[in-house]
C-alpha positions as a Markdown table, in Angstrom:
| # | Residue | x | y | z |
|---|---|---|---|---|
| 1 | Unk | 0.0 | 0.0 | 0.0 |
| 2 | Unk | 1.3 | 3.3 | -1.2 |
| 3 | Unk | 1.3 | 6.2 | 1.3 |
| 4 | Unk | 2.2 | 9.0 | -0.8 |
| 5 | Unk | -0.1 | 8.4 | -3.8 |
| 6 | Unk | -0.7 | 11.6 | -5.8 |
| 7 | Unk | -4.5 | 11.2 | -7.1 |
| 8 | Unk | -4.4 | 14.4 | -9.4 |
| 9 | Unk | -1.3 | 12.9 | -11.3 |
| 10 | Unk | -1.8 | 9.6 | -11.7 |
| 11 | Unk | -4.9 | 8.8 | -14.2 |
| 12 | Unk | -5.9 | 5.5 | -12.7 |
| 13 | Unk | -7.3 | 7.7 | -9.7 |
| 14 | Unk | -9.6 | 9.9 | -11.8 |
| 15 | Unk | -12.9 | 8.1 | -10.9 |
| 16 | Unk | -11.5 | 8.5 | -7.3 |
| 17 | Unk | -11.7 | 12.1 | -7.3 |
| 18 | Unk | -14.8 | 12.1 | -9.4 |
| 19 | Unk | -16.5 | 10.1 | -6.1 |
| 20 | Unk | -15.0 | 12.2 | -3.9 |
| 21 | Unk | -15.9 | 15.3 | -5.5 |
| 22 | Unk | -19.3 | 13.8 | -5.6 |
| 23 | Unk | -19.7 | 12.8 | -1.7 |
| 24 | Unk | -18.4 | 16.4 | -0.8 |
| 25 | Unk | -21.5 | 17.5 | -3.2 |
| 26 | Unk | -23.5 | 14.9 | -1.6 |
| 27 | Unk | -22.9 | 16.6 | 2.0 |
| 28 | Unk | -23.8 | 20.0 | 0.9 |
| 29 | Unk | -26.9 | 18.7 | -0.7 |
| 30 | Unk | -28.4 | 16.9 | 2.0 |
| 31 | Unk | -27.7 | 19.3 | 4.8 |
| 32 | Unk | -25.0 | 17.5 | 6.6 |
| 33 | Unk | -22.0 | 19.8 | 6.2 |
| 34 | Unk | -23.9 | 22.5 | 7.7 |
| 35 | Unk | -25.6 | 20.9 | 10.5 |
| 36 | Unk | -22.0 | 19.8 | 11.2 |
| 37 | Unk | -20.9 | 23.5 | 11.5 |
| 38 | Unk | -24.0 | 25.7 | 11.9 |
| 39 | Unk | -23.0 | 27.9 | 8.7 |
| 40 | Unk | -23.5 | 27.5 | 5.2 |
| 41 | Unk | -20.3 | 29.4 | 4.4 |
| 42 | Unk | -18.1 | 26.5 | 4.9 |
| 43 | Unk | -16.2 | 23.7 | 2.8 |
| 44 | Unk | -15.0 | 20.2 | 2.6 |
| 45 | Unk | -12.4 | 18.6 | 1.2 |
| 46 | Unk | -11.6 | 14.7 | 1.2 |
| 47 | Unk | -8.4 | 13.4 | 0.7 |
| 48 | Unk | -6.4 | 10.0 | 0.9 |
| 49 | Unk | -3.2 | 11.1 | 2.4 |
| 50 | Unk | -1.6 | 10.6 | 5.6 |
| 51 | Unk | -2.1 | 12.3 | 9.3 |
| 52 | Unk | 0.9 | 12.8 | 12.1 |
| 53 | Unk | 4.3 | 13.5 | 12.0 |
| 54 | Unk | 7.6 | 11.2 | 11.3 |
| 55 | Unk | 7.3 | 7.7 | 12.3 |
| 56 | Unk | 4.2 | 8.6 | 13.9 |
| 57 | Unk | 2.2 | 9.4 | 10.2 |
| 58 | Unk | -0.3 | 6.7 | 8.8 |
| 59 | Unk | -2.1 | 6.7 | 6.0 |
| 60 | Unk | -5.4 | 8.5 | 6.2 |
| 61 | Unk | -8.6 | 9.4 | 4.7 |
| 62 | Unk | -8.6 | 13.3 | 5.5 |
| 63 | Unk | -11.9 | 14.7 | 6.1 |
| 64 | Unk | -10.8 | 18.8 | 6.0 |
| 65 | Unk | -13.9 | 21.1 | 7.0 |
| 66 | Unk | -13.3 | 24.9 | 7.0 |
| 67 | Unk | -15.7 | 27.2 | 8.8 |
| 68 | Unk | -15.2 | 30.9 | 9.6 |
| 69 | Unk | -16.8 | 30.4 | 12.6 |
| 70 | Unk | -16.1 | 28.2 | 15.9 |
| 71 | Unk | -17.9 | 24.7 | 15.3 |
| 72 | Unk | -18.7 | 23.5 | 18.9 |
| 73 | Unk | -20.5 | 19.9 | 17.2 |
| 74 | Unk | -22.7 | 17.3 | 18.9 |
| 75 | Unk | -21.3 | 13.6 | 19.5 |
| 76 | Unk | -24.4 | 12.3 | 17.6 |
| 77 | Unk | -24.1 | 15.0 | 14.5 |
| 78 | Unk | -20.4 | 13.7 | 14.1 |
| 79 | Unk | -20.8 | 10.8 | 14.1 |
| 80 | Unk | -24.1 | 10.8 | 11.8 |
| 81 | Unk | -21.3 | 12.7 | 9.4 |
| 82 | Unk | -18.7 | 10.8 | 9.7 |
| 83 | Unk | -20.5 | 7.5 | 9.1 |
| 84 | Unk | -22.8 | 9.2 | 6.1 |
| 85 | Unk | -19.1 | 10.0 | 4.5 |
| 86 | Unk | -17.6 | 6.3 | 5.3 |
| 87 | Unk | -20.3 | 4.3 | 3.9 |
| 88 | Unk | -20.6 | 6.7 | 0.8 |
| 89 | Unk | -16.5 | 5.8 | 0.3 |
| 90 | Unk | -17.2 | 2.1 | 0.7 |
| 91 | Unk | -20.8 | 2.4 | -2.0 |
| 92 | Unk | -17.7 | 3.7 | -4.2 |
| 93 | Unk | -15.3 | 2.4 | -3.7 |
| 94 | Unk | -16.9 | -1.1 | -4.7 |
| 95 | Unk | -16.8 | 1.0 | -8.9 |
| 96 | Unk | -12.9 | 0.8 | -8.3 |
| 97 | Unk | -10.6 | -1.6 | -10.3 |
| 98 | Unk | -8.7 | -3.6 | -7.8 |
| 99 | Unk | -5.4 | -1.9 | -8.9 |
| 100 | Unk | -6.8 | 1.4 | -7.5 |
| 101 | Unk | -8.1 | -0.6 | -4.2 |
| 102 | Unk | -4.8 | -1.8 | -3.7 |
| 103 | Unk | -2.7 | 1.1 | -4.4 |
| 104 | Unk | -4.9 | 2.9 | -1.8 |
| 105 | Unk | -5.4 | 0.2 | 0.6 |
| 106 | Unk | -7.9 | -0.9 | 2.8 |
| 107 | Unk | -6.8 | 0.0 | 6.6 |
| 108 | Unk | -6.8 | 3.9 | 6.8 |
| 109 | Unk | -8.1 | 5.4 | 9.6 |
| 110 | Unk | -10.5 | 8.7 | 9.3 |
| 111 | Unk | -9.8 | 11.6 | 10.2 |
| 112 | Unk | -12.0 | 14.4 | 10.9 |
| 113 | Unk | -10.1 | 18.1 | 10.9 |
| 114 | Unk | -12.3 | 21.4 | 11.2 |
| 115 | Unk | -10.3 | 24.3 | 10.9 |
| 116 | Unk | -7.3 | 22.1 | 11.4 |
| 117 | Unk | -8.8 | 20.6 | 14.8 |
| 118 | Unk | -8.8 | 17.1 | 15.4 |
| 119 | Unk | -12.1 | 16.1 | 16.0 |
């Protein structure tokens, strides 16, 4: 499994970023990225990638919300989000050639970052 894949360079990953374009779109459309924080001037961004620093860094799905303001979020609305955006990768991810499932791998953790806090 490949930590340090770049998905915008290498053109086996373009249906990749097509679903993930697609389940950010998804969470504006059905209300969840704002219920998560209480603004509709926000964004999300999903990423494979990897989270911590030297030794410590694994290979991650990033989930990156930006909000201007201060998102104080309920247990149960995170973790509606973060499930909603977990089975939408795994609906997907059953479209991608085994190549792709392999190069990405199967055992990254989430990780949910709003304004750069670990949530």
């Amino acid at each position: 499994m490949a930590d340090t894949i770049n998905l915008h360079e290498d053109a086996r990953f373009a249906g990749v970023l097509v679903d993930l374009e697609n389940i950010e779109n998804k969470l504006l459309e059905t209300g969840k990225l704002v219920a998560l924080t209480g603004t509709v001037a926000c964004n999300v961004d999903i990423e494979f990638g990897t989270y911590g620093e030297g030794d410590e860094a694994e290979p991650s799905i990033l989930i990156k919300v930006t909000s201007p303001e201060e998102v104080d979020v309920e247990d149960e609305i995170l973790e509606d989000f973060e499930d909603f955006i977990i089975a939408e990768l795994e609906d997907a991810s059953l479209e991608w050639s085994q190549e792709v499932k392999e190069a990405l791998g199967d055992n990254r953790m989430v990780v949910l970052l709003i304004n750069g806090e670990e949530y």
